[in-house]
N, CA, C, O and CB atoms as a CASP TS submission, in Angstrom:
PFRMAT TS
TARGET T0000
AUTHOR 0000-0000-0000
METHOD Language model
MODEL 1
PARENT N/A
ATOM      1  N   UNK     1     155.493  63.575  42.547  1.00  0.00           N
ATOM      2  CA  UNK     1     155.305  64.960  42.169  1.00  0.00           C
ATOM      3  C   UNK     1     156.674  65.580  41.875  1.00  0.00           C
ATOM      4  O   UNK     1     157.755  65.403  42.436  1.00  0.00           O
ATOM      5  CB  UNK     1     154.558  65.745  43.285  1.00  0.00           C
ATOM      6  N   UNK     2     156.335  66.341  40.860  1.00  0.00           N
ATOM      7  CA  UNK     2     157.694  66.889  40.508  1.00  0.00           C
ATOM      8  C   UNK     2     158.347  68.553  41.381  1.00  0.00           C
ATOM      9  O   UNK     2     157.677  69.546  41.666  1.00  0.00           O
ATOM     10  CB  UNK     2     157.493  67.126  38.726  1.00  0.00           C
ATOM     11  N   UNK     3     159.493  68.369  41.556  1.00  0.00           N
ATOM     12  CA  UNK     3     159.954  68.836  42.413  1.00  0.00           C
ATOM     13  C   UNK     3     160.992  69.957  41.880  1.00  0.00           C
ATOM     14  O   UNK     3     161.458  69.884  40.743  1.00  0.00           O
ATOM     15  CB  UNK     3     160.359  67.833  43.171  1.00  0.00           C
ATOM     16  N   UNK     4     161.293  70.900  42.692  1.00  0.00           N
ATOM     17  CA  UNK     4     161.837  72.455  42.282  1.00  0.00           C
ATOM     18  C   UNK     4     163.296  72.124  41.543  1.00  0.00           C
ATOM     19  O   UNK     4     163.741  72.906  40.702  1.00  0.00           O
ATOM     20  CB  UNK     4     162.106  73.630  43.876  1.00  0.00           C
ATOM     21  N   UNK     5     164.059  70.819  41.945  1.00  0.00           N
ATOM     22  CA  UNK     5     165.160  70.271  40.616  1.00  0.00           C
ATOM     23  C   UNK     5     164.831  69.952  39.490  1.00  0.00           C
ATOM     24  O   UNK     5     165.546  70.210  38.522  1.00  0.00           O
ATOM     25  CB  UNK     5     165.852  69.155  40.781  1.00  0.00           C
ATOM     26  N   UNK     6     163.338  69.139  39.362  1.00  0.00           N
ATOM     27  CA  UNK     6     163.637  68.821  38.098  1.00  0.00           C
ATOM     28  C   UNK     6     162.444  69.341  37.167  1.00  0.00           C
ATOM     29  O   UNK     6     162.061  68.933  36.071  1.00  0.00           O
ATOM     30  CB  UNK     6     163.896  67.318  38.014  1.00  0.00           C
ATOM     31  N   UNK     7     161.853  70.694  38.226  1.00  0.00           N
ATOM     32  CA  UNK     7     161.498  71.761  37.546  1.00  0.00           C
ATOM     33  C   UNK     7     162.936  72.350  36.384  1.00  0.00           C
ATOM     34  O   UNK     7     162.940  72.444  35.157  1.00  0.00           O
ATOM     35  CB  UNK     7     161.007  72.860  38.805  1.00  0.00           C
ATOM     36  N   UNK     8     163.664  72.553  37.059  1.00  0.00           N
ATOM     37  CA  UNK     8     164.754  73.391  36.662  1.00  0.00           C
ATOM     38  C   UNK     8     165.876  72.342  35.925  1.00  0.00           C
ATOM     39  O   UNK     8     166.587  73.004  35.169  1.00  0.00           O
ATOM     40  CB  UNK     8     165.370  74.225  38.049  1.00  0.00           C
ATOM     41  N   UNK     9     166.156  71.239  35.924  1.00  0.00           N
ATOM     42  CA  UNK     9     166.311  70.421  35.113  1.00  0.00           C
ATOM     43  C   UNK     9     166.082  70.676  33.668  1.00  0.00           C
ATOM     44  O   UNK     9     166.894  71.011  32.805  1.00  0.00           O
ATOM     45  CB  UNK     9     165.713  69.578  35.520  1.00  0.00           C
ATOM     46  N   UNK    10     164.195  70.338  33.542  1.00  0.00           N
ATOM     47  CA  UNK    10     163.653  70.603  32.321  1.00  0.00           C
ATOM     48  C   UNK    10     163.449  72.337  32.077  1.00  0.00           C
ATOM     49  O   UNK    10     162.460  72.880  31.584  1.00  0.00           O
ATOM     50  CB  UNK    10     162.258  69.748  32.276  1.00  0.00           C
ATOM     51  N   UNK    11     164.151  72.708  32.361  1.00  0.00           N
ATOM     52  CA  UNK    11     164.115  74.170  31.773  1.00  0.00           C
ATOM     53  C   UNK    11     165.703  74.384  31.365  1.00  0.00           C
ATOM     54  O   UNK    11     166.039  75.272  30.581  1.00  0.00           O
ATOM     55  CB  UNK    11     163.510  75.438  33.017  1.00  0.00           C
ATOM     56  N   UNK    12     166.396  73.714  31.820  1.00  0.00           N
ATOM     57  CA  UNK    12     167.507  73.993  31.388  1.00  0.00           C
ATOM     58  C   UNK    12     168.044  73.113  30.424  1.00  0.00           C
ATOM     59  O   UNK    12     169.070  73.350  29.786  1.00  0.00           O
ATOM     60  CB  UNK    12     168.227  74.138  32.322  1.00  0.00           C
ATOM     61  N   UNK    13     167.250  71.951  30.301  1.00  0.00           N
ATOM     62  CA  UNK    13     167.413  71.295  28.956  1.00  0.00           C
ATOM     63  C   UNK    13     166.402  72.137  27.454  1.00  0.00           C
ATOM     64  O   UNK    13     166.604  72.338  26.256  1.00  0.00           O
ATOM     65  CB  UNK    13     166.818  69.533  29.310  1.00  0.00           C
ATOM     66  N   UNK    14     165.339  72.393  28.417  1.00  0.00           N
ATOM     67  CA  UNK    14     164.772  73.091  26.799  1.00  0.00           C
ATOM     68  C   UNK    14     165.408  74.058  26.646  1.00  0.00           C
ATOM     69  O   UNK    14     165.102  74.259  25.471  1.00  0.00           O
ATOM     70  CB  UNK    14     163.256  73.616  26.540  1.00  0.00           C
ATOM     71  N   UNK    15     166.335  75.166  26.988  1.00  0.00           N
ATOM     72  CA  UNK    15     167.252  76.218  26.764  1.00  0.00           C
ATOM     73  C   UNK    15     167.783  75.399  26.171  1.00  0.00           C
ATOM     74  O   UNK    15     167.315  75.344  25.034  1.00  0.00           O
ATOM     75  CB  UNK    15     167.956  77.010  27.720  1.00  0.00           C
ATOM     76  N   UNK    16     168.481  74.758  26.324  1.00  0.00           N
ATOM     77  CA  UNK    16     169.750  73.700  26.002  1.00  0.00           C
ATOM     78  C   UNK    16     169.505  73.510  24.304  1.00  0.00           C
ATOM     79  O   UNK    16     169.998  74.202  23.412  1.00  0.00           O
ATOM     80  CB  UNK    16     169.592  71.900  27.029  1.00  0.00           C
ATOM     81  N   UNK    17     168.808  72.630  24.201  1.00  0.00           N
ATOM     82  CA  UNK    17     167.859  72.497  22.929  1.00  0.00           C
ATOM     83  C   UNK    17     167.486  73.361  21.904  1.00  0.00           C
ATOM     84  O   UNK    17     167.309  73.062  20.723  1.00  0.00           O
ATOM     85  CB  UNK    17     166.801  72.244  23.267  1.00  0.00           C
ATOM     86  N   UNK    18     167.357  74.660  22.532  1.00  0.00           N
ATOM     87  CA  UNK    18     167.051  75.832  21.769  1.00  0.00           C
ATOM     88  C   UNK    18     168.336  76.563  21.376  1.00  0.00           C
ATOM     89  O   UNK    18     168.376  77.365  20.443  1.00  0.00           O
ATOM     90  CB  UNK    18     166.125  76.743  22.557  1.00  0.00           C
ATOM     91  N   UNK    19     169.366  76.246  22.128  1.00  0.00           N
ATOM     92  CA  UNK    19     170.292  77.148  21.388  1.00  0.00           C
ATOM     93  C   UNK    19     171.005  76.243  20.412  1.00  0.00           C
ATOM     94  O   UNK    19     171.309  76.614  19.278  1.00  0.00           O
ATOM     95  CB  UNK    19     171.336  77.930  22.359  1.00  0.00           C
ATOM     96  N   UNK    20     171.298  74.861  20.966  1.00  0.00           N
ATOM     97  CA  UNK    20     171.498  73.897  19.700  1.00  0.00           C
ATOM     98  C   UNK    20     170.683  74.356  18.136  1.00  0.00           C
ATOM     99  O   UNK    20     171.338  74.780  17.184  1.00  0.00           O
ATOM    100  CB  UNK    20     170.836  72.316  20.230  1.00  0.00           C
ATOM    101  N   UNK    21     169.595  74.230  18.107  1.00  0.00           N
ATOM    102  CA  UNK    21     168.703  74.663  16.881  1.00  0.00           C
ATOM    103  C   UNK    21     169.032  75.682  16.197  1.00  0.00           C
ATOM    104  O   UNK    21     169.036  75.702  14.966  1.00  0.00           O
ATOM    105  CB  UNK    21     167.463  74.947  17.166  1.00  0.00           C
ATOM    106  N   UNK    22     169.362  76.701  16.991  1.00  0.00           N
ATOM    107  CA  UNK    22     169.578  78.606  16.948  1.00  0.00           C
ATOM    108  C   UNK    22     170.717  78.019  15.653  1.00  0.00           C
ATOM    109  O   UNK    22     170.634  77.932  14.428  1.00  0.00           O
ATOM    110  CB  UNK    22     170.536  79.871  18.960  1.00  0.00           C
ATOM    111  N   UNK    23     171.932  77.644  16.827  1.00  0.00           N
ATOM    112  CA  UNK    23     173.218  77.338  16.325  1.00  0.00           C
ATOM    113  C   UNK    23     173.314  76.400  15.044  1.00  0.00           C
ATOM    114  O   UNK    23     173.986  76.769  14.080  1.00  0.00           O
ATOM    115  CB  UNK    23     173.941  76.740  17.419  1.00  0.00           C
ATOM    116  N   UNK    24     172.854  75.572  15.041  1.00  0.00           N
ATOM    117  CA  UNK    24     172.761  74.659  13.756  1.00  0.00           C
ATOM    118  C   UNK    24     172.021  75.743  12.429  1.00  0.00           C
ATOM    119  O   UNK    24     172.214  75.322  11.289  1.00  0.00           O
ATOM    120  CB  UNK    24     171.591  73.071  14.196  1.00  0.00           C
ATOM    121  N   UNK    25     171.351  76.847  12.535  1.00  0.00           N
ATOM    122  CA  UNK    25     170.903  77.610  11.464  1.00  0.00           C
ATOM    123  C   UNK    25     171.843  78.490  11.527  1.00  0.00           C
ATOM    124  O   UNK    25     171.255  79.562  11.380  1.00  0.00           O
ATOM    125  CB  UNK    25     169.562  78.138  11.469  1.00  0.00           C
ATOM    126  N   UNK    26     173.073  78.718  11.672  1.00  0.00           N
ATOM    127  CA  UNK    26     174.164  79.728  11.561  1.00  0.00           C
ATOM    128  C   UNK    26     174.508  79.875  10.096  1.00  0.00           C
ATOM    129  O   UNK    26     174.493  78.759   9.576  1.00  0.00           O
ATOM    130  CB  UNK    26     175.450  79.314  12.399  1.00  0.00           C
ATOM    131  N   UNK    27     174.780  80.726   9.327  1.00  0.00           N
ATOM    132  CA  UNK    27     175.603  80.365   8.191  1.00  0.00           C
ATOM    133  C   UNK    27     176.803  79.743   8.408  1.00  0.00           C
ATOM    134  O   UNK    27     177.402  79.922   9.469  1.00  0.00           O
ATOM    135  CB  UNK    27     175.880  81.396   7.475  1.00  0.00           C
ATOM    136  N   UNK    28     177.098  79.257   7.817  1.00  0.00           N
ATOM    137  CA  UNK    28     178.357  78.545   6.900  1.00  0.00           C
ATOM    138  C   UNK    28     179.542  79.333   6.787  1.00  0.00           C
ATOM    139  O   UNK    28     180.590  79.122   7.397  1.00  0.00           O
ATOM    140  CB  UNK    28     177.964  78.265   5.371  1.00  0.00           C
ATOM    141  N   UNK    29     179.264  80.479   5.772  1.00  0.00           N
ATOM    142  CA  UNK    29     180.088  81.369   5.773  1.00  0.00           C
ATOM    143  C   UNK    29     180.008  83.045   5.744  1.00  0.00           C
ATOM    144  O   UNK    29     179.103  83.386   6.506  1.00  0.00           O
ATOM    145  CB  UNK    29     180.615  80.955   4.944  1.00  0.00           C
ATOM    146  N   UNK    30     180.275  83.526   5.486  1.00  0.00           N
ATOM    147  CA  UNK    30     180.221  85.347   6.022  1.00  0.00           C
ATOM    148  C   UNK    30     179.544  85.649   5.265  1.00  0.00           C
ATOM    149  O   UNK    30     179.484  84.924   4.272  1.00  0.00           O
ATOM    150  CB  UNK    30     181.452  86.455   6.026  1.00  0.00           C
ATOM    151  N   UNK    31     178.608  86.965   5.328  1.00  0.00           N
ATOM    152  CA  UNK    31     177.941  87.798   3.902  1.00  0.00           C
ATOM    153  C   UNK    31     179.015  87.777   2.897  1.00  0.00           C
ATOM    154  O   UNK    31     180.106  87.248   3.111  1.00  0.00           O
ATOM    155  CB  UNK    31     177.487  89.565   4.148  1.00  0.00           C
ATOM    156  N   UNK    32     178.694  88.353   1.811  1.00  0.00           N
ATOM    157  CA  UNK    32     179.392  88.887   0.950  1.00  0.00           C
ATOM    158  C   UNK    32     179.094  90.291   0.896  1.00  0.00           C
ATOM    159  O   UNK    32     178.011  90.856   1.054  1.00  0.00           O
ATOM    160  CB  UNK    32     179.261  88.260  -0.173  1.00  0.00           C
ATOM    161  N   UNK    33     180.754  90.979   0.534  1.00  0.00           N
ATOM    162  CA  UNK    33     180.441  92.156   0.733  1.00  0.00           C
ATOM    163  C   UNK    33     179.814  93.311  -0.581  1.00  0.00           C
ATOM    164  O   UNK    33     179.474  94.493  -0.519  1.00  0.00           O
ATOM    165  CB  UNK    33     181.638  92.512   1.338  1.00  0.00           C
ATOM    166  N   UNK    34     179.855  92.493  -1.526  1.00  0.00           N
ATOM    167  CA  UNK    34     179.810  93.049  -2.821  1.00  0.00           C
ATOM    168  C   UNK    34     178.424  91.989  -3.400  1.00  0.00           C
ATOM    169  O   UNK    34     178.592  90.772  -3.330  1.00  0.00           O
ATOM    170  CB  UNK    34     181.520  92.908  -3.722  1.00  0.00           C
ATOM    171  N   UNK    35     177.321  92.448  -3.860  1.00  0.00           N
ATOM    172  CA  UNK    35     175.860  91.606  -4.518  1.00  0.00           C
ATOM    173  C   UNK    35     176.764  90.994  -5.064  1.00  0.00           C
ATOM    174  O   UNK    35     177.924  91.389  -5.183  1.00  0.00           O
ATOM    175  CB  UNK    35     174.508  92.269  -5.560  1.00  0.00           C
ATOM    176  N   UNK    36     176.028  89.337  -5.683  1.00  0.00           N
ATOM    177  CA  UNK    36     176.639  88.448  -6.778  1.00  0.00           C
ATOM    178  C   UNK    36     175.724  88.795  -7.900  1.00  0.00           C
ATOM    179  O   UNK    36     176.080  88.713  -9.075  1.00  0.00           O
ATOM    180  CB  UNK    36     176.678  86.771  -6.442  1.00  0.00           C
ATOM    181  N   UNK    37     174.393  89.233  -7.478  1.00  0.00           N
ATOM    182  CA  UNK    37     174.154  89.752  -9.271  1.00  0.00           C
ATOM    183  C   UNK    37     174.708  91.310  -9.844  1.00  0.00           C
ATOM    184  O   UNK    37     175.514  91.493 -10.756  1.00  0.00           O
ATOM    185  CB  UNK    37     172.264  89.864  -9.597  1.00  0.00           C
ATOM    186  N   UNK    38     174.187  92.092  -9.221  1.00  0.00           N
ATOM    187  CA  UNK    38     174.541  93.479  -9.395  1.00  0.00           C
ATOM    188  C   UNK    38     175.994  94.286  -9.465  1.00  0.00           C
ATOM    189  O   UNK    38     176.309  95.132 -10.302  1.00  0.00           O
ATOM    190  CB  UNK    38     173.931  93.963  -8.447  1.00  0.00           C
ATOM    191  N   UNK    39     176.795  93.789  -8.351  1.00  0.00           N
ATOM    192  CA  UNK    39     178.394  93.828  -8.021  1.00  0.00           C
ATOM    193  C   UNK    39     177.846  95.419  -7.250  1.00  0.00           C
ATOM    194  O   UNK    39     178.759  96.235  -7.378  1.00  0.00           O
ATOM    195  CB  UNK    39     179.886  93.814  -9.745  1.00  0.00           C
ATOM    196  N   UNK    40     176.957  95.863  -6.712  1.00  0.00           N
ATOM    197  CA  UNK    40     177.072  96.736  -5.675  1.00  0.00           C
ATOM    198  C   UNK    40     177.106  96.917  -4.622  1.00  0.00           C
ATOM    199  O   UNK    40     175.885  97.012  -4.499  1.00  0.00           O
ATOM    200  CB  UNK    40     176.693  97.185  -5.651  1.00  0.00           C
ATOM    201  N   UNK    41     177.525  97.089  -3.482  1.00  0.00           N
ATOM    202  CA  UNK    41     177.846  97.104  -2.392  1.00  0.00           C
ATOM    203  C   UNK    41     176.928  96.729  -1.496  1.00  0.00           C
ATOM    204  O   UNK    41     176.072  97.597  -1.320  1.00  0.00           O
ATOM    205  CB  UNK    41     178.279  98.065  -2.196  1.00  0.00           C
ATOM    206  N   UNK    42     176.777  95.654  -0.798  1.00  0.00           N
ATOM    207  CA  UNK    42     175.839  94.831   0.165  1.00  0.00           C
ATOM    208  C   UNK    42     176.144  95.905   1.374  1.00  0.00           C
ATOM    209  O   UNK    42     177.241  95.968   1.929  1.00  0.00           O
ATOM    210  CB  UNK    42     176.322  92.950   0.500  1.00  0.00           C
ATOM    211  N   UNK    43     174.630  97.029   1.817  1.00  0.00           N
ATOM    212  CA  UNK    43     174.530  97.923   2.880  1.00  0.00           C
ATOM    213  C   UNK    43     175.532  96.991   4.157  1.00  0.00           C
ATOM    214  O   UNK    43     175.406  95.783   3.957  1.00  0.00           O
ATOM    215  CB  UNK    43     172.689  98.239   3.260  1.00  0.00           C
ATOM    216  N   UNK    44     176.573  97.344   5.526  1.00  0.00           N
ATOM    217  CA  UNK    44     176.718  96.234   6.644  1.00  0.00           C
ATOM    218  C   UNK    44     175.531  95.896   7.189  1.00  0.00           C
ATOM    219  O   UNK    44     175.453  94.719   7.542  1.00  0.00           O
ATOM    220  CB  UNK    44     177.574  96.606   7.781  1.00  0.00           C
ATOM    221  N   UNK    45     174.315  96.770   7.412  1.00  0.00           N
ATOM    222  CA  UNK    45     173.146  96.474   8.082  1.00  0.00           C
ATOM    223  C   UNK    45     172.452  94.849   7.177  1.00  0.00           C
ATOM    224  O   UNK    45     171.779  93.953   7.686  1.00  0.00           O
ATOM    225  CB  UNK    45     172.067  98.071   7.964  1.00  0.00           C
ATOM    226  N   UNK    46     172.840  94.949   6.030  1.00  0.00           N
ATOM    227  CA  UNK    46     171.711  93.833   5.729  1.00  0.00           C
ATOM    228  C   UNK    46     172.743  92.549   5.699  1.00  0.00           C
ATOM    229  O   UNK    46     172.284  91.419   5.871  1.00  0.00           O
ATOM    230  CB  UNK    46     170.719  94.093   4.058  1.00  0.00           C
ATOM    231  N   UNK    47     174.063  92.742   5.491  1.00  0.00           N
ATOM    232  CA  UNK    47     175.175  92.087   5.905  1.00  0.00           C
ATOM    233  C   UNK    47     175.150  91.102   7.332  1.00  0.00           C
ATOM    234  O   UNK    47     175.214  89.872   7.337  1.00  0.00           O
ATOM    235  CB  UNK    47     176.127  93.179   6.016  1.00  0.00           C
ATOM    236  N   UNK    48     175.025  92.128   8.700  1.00  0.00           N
ATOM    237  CA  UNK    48     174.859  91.701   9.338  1.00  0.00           C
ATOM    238  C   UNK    48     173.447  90.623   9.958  1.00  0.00           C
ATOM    239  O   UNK    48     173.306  89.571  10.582  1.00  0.00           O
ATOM    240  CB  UNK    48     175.281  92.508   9.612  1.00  0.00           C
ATOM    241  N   UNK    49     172.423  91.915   9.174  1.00  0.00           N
ATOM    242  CA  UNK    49     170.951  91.225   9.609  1.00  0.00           C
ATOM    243  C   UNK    49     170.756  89.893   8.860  1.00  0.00           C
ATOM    244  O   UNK    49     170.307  88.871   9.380  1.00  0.00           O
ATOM    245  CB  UNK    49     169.582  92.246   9.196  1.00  0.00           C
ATOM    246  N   UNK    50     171.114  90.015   7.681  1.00  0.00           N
ATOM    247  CA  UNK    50     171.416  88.345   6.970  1.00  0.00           C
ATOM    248  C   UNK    50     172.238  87.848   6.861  1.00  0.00           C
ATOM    249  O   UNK    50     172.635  87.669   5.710  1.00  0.00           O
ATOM    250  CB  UNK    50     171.242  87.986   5.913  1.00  0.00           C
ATOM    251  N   UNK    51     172.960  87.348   7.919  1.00  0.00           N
ATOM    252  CA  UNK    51     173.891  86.509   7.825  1.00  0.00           C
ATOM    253  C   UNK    51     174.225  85.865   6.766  1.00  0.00           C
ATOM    254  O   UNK    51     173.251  85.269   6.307  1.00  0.00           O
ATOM    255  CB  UNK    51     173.757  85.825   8.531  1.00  0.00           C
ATOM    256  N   UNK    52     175.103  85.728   6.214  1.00  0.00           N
ATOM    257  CA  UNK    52     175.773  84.680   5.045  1.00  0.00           C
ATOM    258  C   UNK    52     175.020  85.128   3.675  1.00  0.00           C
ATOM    259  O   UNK    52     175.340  84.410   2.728  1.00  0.00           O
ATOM    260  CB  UNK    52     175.420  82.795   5.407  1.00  0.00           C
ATOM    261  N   UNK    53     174.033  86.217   3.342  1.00  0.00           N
ATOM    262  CA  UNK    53     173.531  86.762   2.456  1.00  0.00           C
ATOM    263  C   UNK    53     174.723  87.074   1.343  1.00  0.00           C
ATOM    264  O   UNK    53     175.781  87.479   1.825  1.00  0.00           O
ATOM    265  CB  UNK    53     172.793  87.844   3.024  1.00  0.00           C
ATOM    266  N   UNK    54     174.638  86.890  -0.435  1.00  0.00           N
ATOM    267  CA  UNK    54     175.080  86.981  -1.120  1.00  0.00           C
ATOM    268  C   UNK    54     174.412  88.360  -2.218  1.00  0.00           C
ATOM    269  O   UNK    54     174.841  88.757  -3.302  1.00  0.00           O
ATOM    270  CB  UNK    54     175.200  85.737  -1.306  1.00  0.00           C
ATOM    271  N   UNK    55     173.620  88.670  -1.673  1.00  0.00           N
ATOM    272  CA  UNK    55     172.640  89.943  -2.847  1.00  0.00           C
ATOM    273  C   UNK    55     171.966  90.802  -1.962  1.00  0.00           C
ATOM    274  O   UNK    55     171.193  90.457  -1.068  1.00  0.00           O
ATOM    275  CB  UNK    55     171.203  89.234  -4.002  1.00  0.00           C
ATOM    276  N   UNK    56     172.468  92.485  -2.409  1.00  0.00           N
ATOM    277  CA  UNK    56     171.441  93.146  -2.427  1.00  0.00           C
ATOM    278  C   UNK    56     169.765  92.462  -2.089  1.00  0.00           C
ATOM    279  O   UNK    56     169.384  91.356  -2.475  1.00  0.00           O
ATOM    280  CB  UNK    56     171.641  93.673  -3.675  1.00  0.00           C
ATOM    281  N   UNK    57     169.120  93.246  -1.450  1.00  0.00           N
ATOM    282  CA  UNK    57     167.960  93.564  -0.808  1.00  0.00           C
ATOM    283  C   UNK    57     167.067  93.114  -2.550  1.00  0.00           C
ATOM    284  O   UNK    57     166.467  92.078  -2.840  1.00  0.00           O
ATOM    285  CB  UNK    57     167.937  95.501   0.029  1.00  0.00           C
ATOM    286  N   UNK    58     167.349  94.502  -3.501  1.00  0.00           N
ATOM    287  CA  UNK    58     166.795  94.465  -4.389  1.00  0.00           C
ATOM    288  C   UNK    58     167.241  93.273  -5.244  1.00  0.00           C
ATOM    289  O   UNK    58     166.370  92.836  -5.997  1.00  0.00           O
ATOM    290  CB  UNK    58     166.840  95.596  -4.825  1.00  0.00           C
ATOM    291  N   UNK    59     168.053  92.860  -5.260  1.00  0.00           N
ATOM    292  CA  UNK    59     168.302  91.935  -6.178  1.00  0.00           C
ATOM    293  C   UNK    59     167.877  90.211  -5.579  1.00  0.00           C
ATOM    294  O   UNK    59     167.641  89.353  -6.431  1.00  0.00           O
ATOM    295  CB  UNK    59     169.918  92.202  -6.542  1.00  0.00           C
ATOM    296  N   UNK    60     167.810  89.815  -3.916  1.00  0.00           N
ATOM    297  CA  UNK    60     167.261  89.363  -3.696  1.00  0.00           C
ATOM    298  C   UNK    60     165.360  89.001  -3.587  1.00  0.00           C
ATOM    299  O   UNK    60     164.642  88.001  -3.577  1.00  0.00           O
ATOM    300  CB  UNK    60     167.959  89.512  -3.244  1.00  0.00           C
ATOM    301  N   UNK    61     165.243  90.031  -3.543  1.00  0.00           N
ATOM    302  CA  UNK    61     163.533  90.040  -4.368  1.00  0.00           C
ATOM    303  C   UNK    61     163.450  89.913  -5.380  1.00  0.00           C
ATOM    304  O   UNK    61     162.357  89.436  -5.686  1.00  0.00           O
ATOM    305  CB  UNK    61     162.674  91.082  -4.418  1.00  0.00           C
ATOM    306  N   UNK    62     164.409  90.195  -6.589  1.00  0.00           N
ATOM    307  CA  UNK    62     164.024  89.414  -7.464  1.00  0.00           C
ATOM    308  C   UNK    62     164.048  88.184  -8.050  1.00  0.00           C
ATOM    309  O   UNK    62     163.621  87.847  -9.154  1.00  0.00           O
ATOM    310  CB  UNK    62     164.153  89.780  -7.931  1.00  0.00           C
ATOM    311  N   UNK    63     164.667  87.457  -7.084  1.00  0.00           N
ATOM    312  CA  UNK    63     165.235  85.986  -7.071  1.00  0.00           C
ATOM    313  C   UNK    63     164.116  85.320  -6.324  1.00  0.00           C
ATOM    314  O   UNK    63     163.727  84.196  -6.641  1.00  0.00           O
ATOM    315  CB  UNK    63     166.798  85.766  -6.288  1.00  0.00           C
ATOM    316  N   UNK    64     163.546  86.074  -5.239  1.00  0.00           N
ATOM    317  CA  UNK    64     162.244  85.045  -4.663  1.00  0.00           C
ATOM    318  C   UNK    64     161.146  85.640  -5.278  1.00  0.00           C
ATOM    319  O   UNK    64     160.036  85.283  -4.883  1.00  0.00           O
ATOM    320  CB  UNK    64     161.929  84.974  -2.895  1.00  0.00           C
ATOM    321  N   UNK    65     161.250  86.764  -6.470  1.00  0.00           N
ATOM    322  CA  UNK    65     160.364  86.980  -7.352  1.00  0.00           C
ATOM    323  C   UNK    65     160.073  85.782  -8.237  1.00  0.00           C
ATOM    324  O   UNK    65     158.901  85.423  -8.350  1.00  0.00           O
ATOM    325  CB  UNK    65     160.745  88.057  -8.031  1.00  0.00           C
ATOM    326  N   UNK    66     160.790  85.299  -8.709  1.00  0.00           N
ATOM    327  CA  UNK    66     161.189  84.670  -9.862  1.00  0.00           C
ATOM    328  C   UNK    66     160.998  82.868  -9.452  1.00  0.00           C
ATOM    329  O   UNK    66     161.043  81.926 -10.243  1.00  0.00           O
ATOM    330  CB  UNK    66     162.880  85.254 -10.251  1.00  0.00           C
ATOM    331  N   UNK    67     160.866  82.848  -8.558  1.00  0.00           N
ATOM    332  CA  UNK    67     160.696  81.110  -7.659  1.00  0.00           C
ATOM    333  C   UNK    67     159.434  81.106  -8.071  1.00  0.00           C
ATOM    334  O   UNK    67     158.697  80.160  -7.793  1.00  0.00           O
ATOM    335  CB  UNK    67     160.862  80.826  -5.648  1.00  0.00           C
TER
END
């Protein structure tokens, strides 16, 4: 029977595991601060909220418009 270590064992490996995953989906590299289609100013909020994002909000909908 499993016991209150390796209860906590396997909980601290599936944490473990999960932040590996988290971490491996990081960007690469920083937003951009300026859209690559438009050249207008990427809001910091969507900067931050999308990491490694290259476009405007609007100009990104029209790119997964267009897929």
């Amino acid at each position: 029977m499993a016991d209150a270590v390796d209860f906590a064992n396997d909980h601290a490996e599936y944490f473990l595991q999960l932040s590996l995953q988290r971490l491996a989906r990081l960007p690469e590299k920083p937003s951009a601060q300026f859209c690559e289609d438009c050249d207008e100013p990427i809001p910091l909020a969507r900067q931050q909220s999308a990491a490694g994002c290259e476009t405007c909000i609007d100009c990104q909908e029209l790119r997964e418009r267009r897929r």
